[in-house]
Each structure stands twice: as C-alpha cells, then as structure tokens.
Short mmCIF file of C-alpha atoms and ligand atoms in Angstrom, two decimals:
data_model
loop_
_atom_site.label_atom_id
_atom_site.label_comp_id
_atom_site.label_asym_id
_atom_site.label_seq_id
_atom_site.Cartn_x
_atom_site.Cartn_y
_atom_site.Cartn_z
CA UNK A 188 0.00 0.00 0.00
CA UNK A 189 1.80 3.07 -1.32
CA UNK A 190 5.17 1.63 -0.23
CA UNK A 191 4.88 2.44 3.47
CA UNK A 192 8.34 1.51 4.84
CA UNK A 193 8.57 -1.14 7.54
CA UNK A 194 11.20 -1.69 10.22
CA UNK A 195 13.45 -4.52 9.16
CA UNK A 196 12.98 -3.91 5.43
CA UNK A 197 15.97 -2.37 3.67
CA UNK A 198 15.08 0.98 2.14
CA UNK A 199 16.37 -0.12 -1.26
CA UNK A 200 13.92 -3.03 -1.13
CA UNK A 201 11.05 -0.66 -0.24
CA UNK A 202 11.78 1.48 -3.30
CA UNK A 203 12.33 -1.53 -5.56
CA UNK A 204 9.09 -3.17 -4.40
CA UNK A 205 7.18 0.07 -4.88
CA UNK A 206 8.57 0.32 -8.42
CA UNK A 207 7.73 -3.23 -9.41
CA UNK A 208 4.47 -3.77 -7.50
CA UNK A 209 2.79 -0.35 -7.52
CA UNK A 210 4.27 1.59 -10.43
CA UNK A 211 4.89 -1.02 -13.15
CA UNK A 212 2.24 -0.62 -15.83
CA UNK A 213 0.74 2.38 -14.02
CA UNK A 214 3.48 4.99 -14.02
CA UNK A 215 6.60 4.27 -16.09
CA UNK A 216 8.09 7.53 -14.81
CA UNK A 217 7.76 6.58 -11.14
CA UNK A 218 8.88 3.00 -11.83
CA UNK A 219 12.09 4.34 -13.40
CA UNK A 220 12.70 6.89 -10.64
CA UNK A 221 12.13 4.43 -7.78
CA UNK A 222 14.43 1.84 -9.35
CA UNK A 223 17.00 4.62 -9.64
CA UNK A 224 16.67 5.45 -5.95
CA UNK A 225 16.82 1.75 -5.01
CA UNK A 226 20.26 1.49 -6.62
CA UNK A 227 21.69 4.79 -5.35
CA UNK A 228 23.46 4.53 -1.99
CA UNK A 229 23.93 8.30 -1.62
CA UNK A 230 20.23 9.11 -2.09
CA UNK A 231 19.18 6.18 0.09
CA UNK A 232 21.44 7.52 2.84
CA UNK A 233 19.73 10.93 2.67
CA UNK A 234 16.26 9.40 2.80
CA UNK A 235 17.39 7.04 5.54
CA UNK A 236 18.00 9.99 7.87
CA UNK A 237 14.24 10.62 7.96
CA UNK A 238 11.95 8.92 10.47
CA UNK A 239 10.75 5.56 9.13
CA UNK A 240 7.22 6.61 8.05
CA UNK A 241 8.67 9.62 6.17
CA UNK A 242 10.87 7.52 3.88
CA UNK A 243 7.90 6.54 1.70
CA UNK A 244 8.53 6.63 -2.09
CA UNK A 245 5.21 8.31 -2.81
CA UNK A 246 6.03 11.04 -0.29
CA UNK A 247 9.46 11.68 -1.81
CA UNK A 248 8.15 11.86 -5.36
CA UNK A 249 5.17 14.02 -4.38
CA UNK A 250 7.50 16.49 -2.68
CA UNK A 251 9.84 16.59 -5.70
CA UNK A 252 6.88 17.50 -7.89
CA UNK A 253 5.45 19.97 -5.37
CA UNK A 254 8.77 21.80 -5.36
CA UNK A 255 9.05 21.73 -9.15
CA UNK A 256 11.85 19.16 -9.35
CA UNK A 257 12.42 17.13 -12.54
CA UNK A 258 10.79 13.71 -12.80
CA UNK A 259 11.56 12.98 -16.44
CA UNK A 260 14.77 11.02 -15.80
CA UNK A 261 16.63 9.64 -12.79
CA UNK A 262 19.96 11.43 -13.22
CA UNK A 263 18.27 14.82 -13.46
CA UNK A 264 16.14 14.08 -10.38
CA UNK A 265 19.04 12.82 -8.27
CA UNK A 266 21.16 15.90 -9.11
CA UNK A 267 18.22 18.12 -8.16
CA UNK A 268 17.61 16.14 -4.96
CA UNK A 269 21.20 16.55 -3.80
CA UNK A 270 21.07 20.29 -4.52
CA UNK A 271 17.69 20.83 -2.84
CA UNK A 272 17.80 18.23 -0.08
CA UNK A 273 17.16 20.66 2.80
CA UNK A 274 13.92 21.86 1.20
CA UNK A 275 12.88 18.32 0.27
CA UNK A 276 13.63 17.09 3.77
CA UNK A 277 11.58 19.87 5.35
CA UNK A 278 8.56 19.06 3.18
CA UNK A 279 8.90 15.32 3.78
CA UNK A 280 8.83 15.99 7.50
CA UNK A 281 5.89 18.38 7.23
CA UNK A 282 3.62 16.45 4.86
CA UNK A 283 2.02 13.04 4.62
CA UNK A 284 0.57 11.15 1.68
CA UNK A 285 -3.10 12.04 1.62
CA UNK A 286 -4.14 11.28 -1.93
CA UNK A 287 -7.81 12.19 -2.19
CA UNK A 288 -9.43 10.47 -5.15
CA UNK A 289 -13.02 11.46 -5.95
CA UNK A 290 -13.12 8.55 -8.43
CA UNK A 291 -13.39 6.12 -5.49
CA UNK A 292 -17.01 7.21 -5.13
CA UNK A 293 -17.75 5.08 -8.23
CA UNK A 294 -16.95 1.99 -6.15
CA UNK A 295 -19.19 3.11 -3.28
CA UNK A 296 -22.07 4.35 -5.42
CA UNK A 297 -23.88 1.05 -6.19
CA UNK A 298 -24.29 0.51 -2.44
CA UNK A 299 -25.05 4.14 -1.60
CA UNK A 300 -27.71 4.47 -4.31
CA UNK A 301 -29.49 1.33 -3.12
CA UNK A 302 -29.92 2.46 0.49
CA UNK A 303 -33.01 4.14 1.96
CA UNK A 304 -32.61 7.84 1.16
CA UNK A 305 -31.58 10.43 2.19
CA UNK A 306 -28.06 9.72 3.39
CA UNK A 307 -25.84 11.16 6.09
CA UNK A 308 -22.23 10.48 5.03
CA UNK A 309 -19.41 10.21 7.54
CA UNK A 310 -15.96 9.49 6.13
CA UNK A 311 -13.07 8.47 8.36
CA UNK A 312 -9.67 9.34 6.90
CA UNK A 313 -11.31 11.88 4.62
CA UNK A 314 -8.22 13.89 3.55
CA UNK A 315 -9.90 16.93 1.93
CA UNK A 316 -13.31 15.24 1.87
CA UNK A 317 -13.70 14.82 -1.89
CA UNK A 318 -15.31 11.38 -1.50
CA UNK A 319 -18.13 13.01 0.47
CA UNK A 320 -19.75 14.41 -2.70
CA UNK A 321 -21.11 11.43 -4.70
CA UNK A 322 -24.30 13.44 -5.24
CA UNK A 323 -22.35 16.23 -6.94
CA UNK A 324 -20.48 14.16 -9.52
CA UNK A 325 -21.61 12.45 -12.73
CA UNK A 326 -20.95 8.76 -13.34
CA UNK A 327 -20.52 6.67 -16.45
CA UNK A 328 -20.37 2.93 -15.97
CA UNK A 329 -19.00 0.97 -18.92
CA UNK A 330 -19.15 3.99 -21.19
CA UNK A 331 -22.91 4.53 -20.81
CA UNK A 332 -24.38 8.04 -20.86
CA UNK A 333 -23.45 9.78 -17.59
CA UNK A 334 -26.03 10.32 -14.85
CA UNK A 335 -25.82 12.49 -11.78
CA UNK A 336 -24.92 16.14 -11.51
CA UNK A 337 -24.13 17.48 -14.99
CA UNK A 338 -22.06 20.24 -13.40
CA UNK A 339 -19.73 17.72 -11.80
CA UNK A 340 -16.77 15.83 -13.26
CA UNK A 341 -17.65 12.60 -15.05
CA UNK A 342 -16.26 9.59 -13.23
CA UNK A 343 -15.77 6.57 -15.49
CA UNK A 344 -15.90 3.06 -14.10
CA UNK A 345 -15.67 -0.32 -15.87
CA UNK A 346 -17.70 -3.11 -14.30
CA UNK A 347 -17.55 -6.89 -14.21
CA UNK A 348 -19.94 -9.33 -12.59
CA UNK A 349 -23.48 -8.50 -11.41
CA UNK A 350 -22.82 -4.91 -10.34
CA UNK A 351 -26.12 -3.25 -9.37
CA UNK A 352 -25.30 -0.28 -11.57
CA UNK A 353 -27.38 2.65 -10.35
CA UNK A 354 -29.16 5.13 -12.58
CA UNK A 355 -29.08 8.01 -10.11
CA UNK A 356 -26.90 9.47 -7.43
CA UNK A 357 -27.93 9.39 -3.77
CA UNK A 358 -29.52 12.29 -1.91
CA UNK A 359 -27.06 13.53 0.69
CA UNK A 360 -28.37 15.72 3.52
CA UNK A 361 -25.29 15.71 5.77
CA UNK A 362 -21.62 15.10 5.20
CA UNK A 363 -18.78 15.04 7.68
CA UNK A 364 -15.30 13.64 7.93
CA UNK A 365 -12.43 13.09 10.31
CA UNK A 366 -8.74 13.10 9.48
CA UNK A 367 -5.49 13.35 11.43
CA UNK A 368 -4.69 16.26 9.11
CA UNK A 369 -7.73 17.48 7.17
CA UNK A 370 -6.75 19.25 3.96
CA UNK A 371 -8.56 22.45 3.04
CA UNK A 372 -9.77 22.69 -0.54
CA UNK A 373 -10.00 26.47 -0.18
CA UNK A 374 -6.24 26.62 0.53
CA UNK A 375 -4.20 26.70 -2.71
CA UNK A 376 -1.23 25.11 -0.90
CA UNK A 377 -3.29 22.09 0.12
CA UNK A 378 -4.73 21.72 -3.38
CA UNK A 379 -1.20 21.96 -4.83
CA UNK A 380 -0.14 19.11 -2.53
CA UNK A 381 -3.11 16.97 -3.61
CA UNK A 382 -2.17 17.70 -7.21
CA UNK A 383 1.48 16.77 -6.62
CA UNK A 384 0.36 13.43 -5.18
CA UNK A 385 -1.23 12.43 -8.49
CA UNK A 386 1.26 10.47 -10.56
CA UNK A 387 2.72 12.22 -13.61
CA UNK A 388 0.91 10.27 -16.34
CA UNK A 389 -2.55 10.62 -14.74
CA UNK A 390 -3.73 13.78 -16.48
CA UNK A 391 -7.44 12.94 -16.22
CA UNK A 392 -7.10 12.53 -12.47
CA UNK A 393 -5.60 16.00 -12.16
CA UNK A 394 -8.56 17.43 -14.11
CA UNK A 395 -10.96 15.54 -11.85
CA UNK A 396 -9.21 16.80 -8.74
CA UNK A 397 -9.57 20.40 -9.90
CA UNK A 398 -13.28 19.95 -10.64
CA UNK A 399 -14.02 18.07 -7.41
CA UNK A 400 -12.05 20.53 -5.30
CA UNK A 401 -14.04 23.41 -6.78
CA UNK A 402 -17.30 21.67 -5.86
CA UNK A 403 -16.13 21.01 -2.31
CA UNK A 404 -14.75 24.54 -1.94
CA UNK A 405 -18.15 26.00 -2.78
CA UNK A 406 -19.83 23.95 -0.05
CA UNK A 407 -17.10 22.69 2.33
CA UNK A 408 -17.83 19.63 4.46
CA UNK A 409 -17.51 19.48 8.23
CA UNK A 410 -14.00 18.06 8.71
CA UNK A 411 -12.69 17.33 12.19
CA UNK A 412 -8.98 17.05 13.01
CA UNK A 413 -8.64 13.92 15.14
CA UNK A 414 -7.73 10.28 15.19
CA UNK A 415 -10.64 8.42 13.64
CA UNK A 416 -10.89 6.09 16.61
CA UNK A 417 -11.34 9.03 18.96
CA UNK A 418 -13.87 10.92 16.84
CA UNK A 419 -16.05 8.49 14.94
CA UNK A 420 -18.66 7.83 17.63
CA UNK A 421 -19.15 11.52 18.52
CA UNK A 422 -19.43 12.50 14.87
CA UNK A 423 -21.88 9.71 14.16
CA UNK A 424 -24.05 11.00 17.00
CA UNK A 425 -24.29 14.35 15.16
CA UNK A 426 -25.82 12.81 12.03
CA UNK A 427 -29.43 13.93 11.58
CA UNK A 428 -32.21 11.54 12.48
CA UNK A 429 -34.28 10.42 9.52
CA UNK A 430 -31.25 9.87 7.29
CA UNK A 431 -29.40 6.62 6.68
CA UNK A 432 -26.02 7.05 8.33
CA UNK A 433 -23.18 5.63 6.22
CA UNK A 434 -19.74 5.49 7.83
CA UNK A 435 -17.12 4.75 5.19
CA UNK A 436 -13.42 4.69 4.51
CA UNK A 437 -11.27 4.15 1.44
CA UNK A 438 -7.50 3.58 1.50
CA UNK A 439 -7.21 4.55 5.18
CA UNK A 440 -6.94 1.67 7.63
CA UNK A 441 -3.54 0.52 6.32
CA UNK A 442 -2.16 3.56 8.14
CA UNK A 443 -3.38 2.20 11.48
CA UNK A 444 -1.74 -0.45 13.65
CA UNK A 445 -3.54 -3.82 13.72
CA UNK A 446 -4.69 -3.03 17.28
CA UNK A 447 -6.16 0.32 16.17
CA UNK A 448 -7.90 -1.37 13.24
CA UNK A 449 -9.45 -3.86 15.66
CA UNK A 450 -10.58 -1.01 17.89
CA UNK A 451 -12.21 0.73 14.93
CA UNK A 452 -13.97 -2.45 13.79
CA UNK A 453 -15.34 -2.98 17.30
CA UNK A 454 -16.58 0.63 17.37
CA UNK A 455 -18.29 0.17 14.01
CA UNK A 456 -19.98 -3.05 15.09
CA UNK A 457 -21.31 -1.15 18.10
CA UNK A 458 -22.45 1.83 16.01
CA UNK A 459 -24.31 -0.36 13.52
CA UNK A 460 -26.06 -2.14 16.39
CA UNK A 461 -26.90 1.08 18.26
CA UNK A 462 -28.43 2.97 15.33
CA UNK A 463 -30.52 0.56 13.26
CA UNK A 464 -30.06 1.08 9.54
CA UNK A 465 -26.53 2.41 9.90
CA UNK A 466 -24.22 1.10 7.19
CA UNK A 467 -20.44 0.60 7.41
CA UNK A 468 -18.68 0.60 4.06
CA UNK A 469 -15.01 -0.24 3.82
CA UNK A 470 -12.87 -0.11 0.69
CA UNK A 471 -9.39 -1.20 1.62
CA UNK A 472 -6.48 -3.21 0.28
CA UNK A 473 -6.72 -6.95 0.93
CA UNK A 474 -5.12 -7.95 4.20
CA UNK A 475 -5.92 -4.65 5.88
CA UNK A 476 -9.04 -6.18 7.38
CA UNK A 477 -8.23 -9.90 7.62
CA UNK A 478 -11.69 -10.75 8.96
CA UNK A 479 -13.23 -9.30 5.79
CA UNK A 480 -10.75 -11.00 3.47
CA UNK A 481 -11.33 -14.33 5.22
CA UNK A 482 -14.98 -14.20 4.14
CA UNK A 483 -14.13 -13.87 0.45
CA UNK A 484 -15.29 -16.78 -1.73
CA UNK A 485 -12.44 -16.20 -4.23
CA UNK A 486 -8.88 -14.85 -4.04
CA UNK A 487 -8.43 -11.11 -4.49
CA UNK A 488 -7.12 -10.32 -7.98
CA UNK A 489 -3.82 -8.40 -7.97
CA UNK A 490 -4.06 -4.68 -7.38
CA UNK A 491 -7.68 -4.71 -6.17
CA UNK A 492 -9.32 -3.32 -3.08
CA UNK A 493 -12.08 -5.13 -1.20
CA UNK A 494 -15.41 -3.34 -0.79
CA UNK A 495 -17.31 -4.62 2.23
CA UNK A 496 -20.66 -3.72 3.72
CA UNK A 497 -20.85 -4.24 7.48
CA UNK A 498 -17.80 -6.50 7.32
CA UNK A 499 -19.18 -8.67 4.50
CA UNK A 500 -17.25 -8.45 1.19
CA UNK A 501 -19.38 -7.44 -1.78
CA UNK A 502 -16.97 -6.39 -4.53
CA UNK A 503 -13.43 -5.75 -5.68
CA UNK A 504 -12.52 -2.20 -6.61
CA UNK A 505 -9.68 -0.69 -8.55
CA UNK A 506 -7.48 1.72 -6.60
CA UNK A 507 -8.81 4.94 -8.10
CA UNK A 508 -12.36 3.74 -8.68
CA UNK A 509 -11.76 3.03 -12.35
CA UNK A 510 -13.11 -0.51 -12.10
CA UNK A 511 -15.53 -2.55 -10.01
CA UNK A 512 -16.11 -6.33 -9.94
CA UNK A 513 -19.17 -7.52 -8.03
CA UNK A 514 -19.03 -10.82 -6.22
CA UNK A 515 -21.71 -13.20 -7.43
C1 SAM B 214 -4.64 7.77 1.26
S1 SAM B 214 -5.60 8.98 2.09
C2 SAM B 214 -7.23 8.52 1.51
C3 SAM B 214 -8.19 9.68 1.54
C4 SAM B 214 -9.61 9.38 1.07
N1 SAM B 214 -10.22 8.40 1.95
C5 SAM B 214 -9.65 8.89 -0.36
O1 SAM B 214 -9.86 7.70 -0.57
O2 SAM B 214 -9.48 9.68 -1.28
C6 SAM B 214 -5.60 8.40 3.77
C7 SAM B 214 -6.07 9.44 4.76
O3 SAM B 214 -6.25 8.81 6.03
C8 SAM B 214 -5.84 9.72 7.02
N2 SAM B 214 -5.55 8.95 8.26
C9 SAM B 214 -4.60 8.02 8.44
N3 SAM B 214 -4.66 7.54 9.70
C10 SAM B 214 -5.66 8.18 10.33
C11 SAM B 214 -6.20 8.14 11.64
N4 SAM B 214 -5.72 7.32 12.57
N5 SAM B 214 -7.25 8.94 11.93
C12 SAM B 214 -7.75 9.79 11.00
N6 SAM B 214 -7.28 9.89 9.74
C13 SAM B 214 -6.24 9.09 9.39
C14 SAM B 214 -4.63 10.39 6.43
O4 SAM B 214 -4.32 11.60 7.08
C15 SAM B 214 -5.08 10.58 4.97
O5 SAM B 214 -5.70 11.81 4.78
#
C-alpha cells in the first residue's frame, strides 16, 4: 500500500518493491525513478535519515513534484535532490501522503444508491473530503451516458460481474469527515499538494481533482482534526435523524496499527447495532481487514481493493475507482 516503509525492510527493497508492485504498468516515470533510488546509496542515505514513516517513495516523489523538481529522468532528479535536499527534507517531515481520489465514489455508489434515502455520510480518513460528494459528480459505468450532476466531473468506471449499476446518485443531507490532518480545498497550498500526489501520467485525475475541489470549496464539508478512533462515535451521533447514516473509509486503515484497526472495527460493530439502519462501508487493500478478506469466496485479484458492507465483502474495486467487480 503506497510503499509504506517497515522496520526490518531495507530501504532499497522498499523502493524496488514500490517500483515493481505499484508503479509497473501504471506509471513508467515513477517506476524508473524508484528503481534509480533503489540502486543509489547516496540518495538512500539521505532518505534514511528521515523517520521511518517519512521515507515513503510516494512522499518523496510528491515532494519533488510539489517543489518543481524534474521527474523525467533519474539522473536529473538525483542531481536536483542533492542540490535541494534541505527543502525536500523539510517538506517530507511536514507532509504526509493524503491522496484524495473522488473517483473512489464510483466503487461506493452502487451501495449508496441502493440504500433508503436520504443519506448522512461520515468518512473516516477523509483527507480533503472529496469522496463526500457522490451526489455532486456524474458517473458513467462501462461507457454509458453519464447520470448524476451534470455540473460535476464525469467519473468513469468499468464493471464486471453483477454490479447493481445505479441510474441516479444518492440524496445527501449531511456530510462530515475526520482526518489526522484534514486538507482544506479552499487553501491553494493544500490543493497543490493533492495535485502533486497524483502520478505524472494521470492527467485525467488532475482534471478531476480540480473539478471536485471546486465543488467542495463552494460547499465545504464538516472536517474534524482527530484520530478516527477518537472521533467516529461523537461525529456519528451528530448525524441527523431520519437519514441513513453511512460510515465509510477508502485507503485509510492501512495507516493504522492492527490493534487500532481492531478497535475501529469494534466501534463500528457497536455503532451499527446502536443505530438501526446504519451502514459501514469499507474499501481497503486486501489484508488490511483480515476478517473481511477471510470471508471472500475467491482470491483477491492483484491490485484490487475489497469493498465490504458491514464486514461482509461485496466487490473488488480498482485503486482509483476506475473498475468494479461484483461478487456473485
Ligand atoms: C490515502 S488517504 C485517503 C483519503 C480518502 N479516503 C480517499 O480515498 O481519497 C488516507 C487518509 O487517512 C488519514 N488517516 C490516516 N490515519 C488516520 C487516523 N488514525 N485517523 C484519522 N485519519 C487518518 C490520512 O491523514 C489521509 O488523509
């Protein structure tokens, strides 16, 4: 998951694994750059001075792009890195990877649209909150005519299996999120960071970010700065009665320790029991929630996330919402 370094794993191996497992076939530029870092003792030594969680490949490359460094070839980037290391180091200490991908709403939508309306959406690990606006985007599944808000960006998603493809977006009457470090879509610096986190070749994602950020900036969500485990119950209690409360998370729980994930799952089980009709939607990499993965009838295809409703797996997603496979 985004090459988060682990104690006991050599940094060169972290960068090599990120290149071959995450970047190959997705970003030739990042694959080349990470393989370059993996074989460069001087650059590895610089990165190795940072605290373990700050040595992440995606963080390094995002900071290079935020600061305007070259990413077209390894030798140019390494020369730039050596010359600008103090600035790079400062940003790598100050920032975290918080990729906020509005496209992930395409994975959530078939469940959201099928629930009793209206909805109260509560996202844990919301980043800037762009996944809280499924009602304000347009969706095209398998190239069909888009439905939803014509003023919003069109989110394309390819389906496989018996996906209950919706024909309308949900009605959202309340939206809130919690994040350790909520990003502010009205702050150009935060939007620049979100933009820098999108990999070089992904032009359409940058366009979508700009459109989604403009929508959120015009009607910002309630975003609370806190650990999700500390805030989720209090925030859930603020959801209006008469709406279906949906607590969801995408690409978040991998950042938590296994004990903190267990604590969150126990909280969610309690919340679902305490407020009948509440729905818990998780969209995480396989292995992040072993109890969910253990209930899968088939192995997870490479590079897929697992979408689960109340702990029961229902589909496989693609990382940016570009594909969705329903379990039969
Ligand atoms: C990769 S981003 C995903 C953002 C968003 N869910 C999406 O899919 O676009 C993960 C987010 O989780 C947040 N996060 C990680 N651990 C957290 C915690 N313990 N409590 C609250 N937020 C957390 C990070 O700050 C980051 O913004």
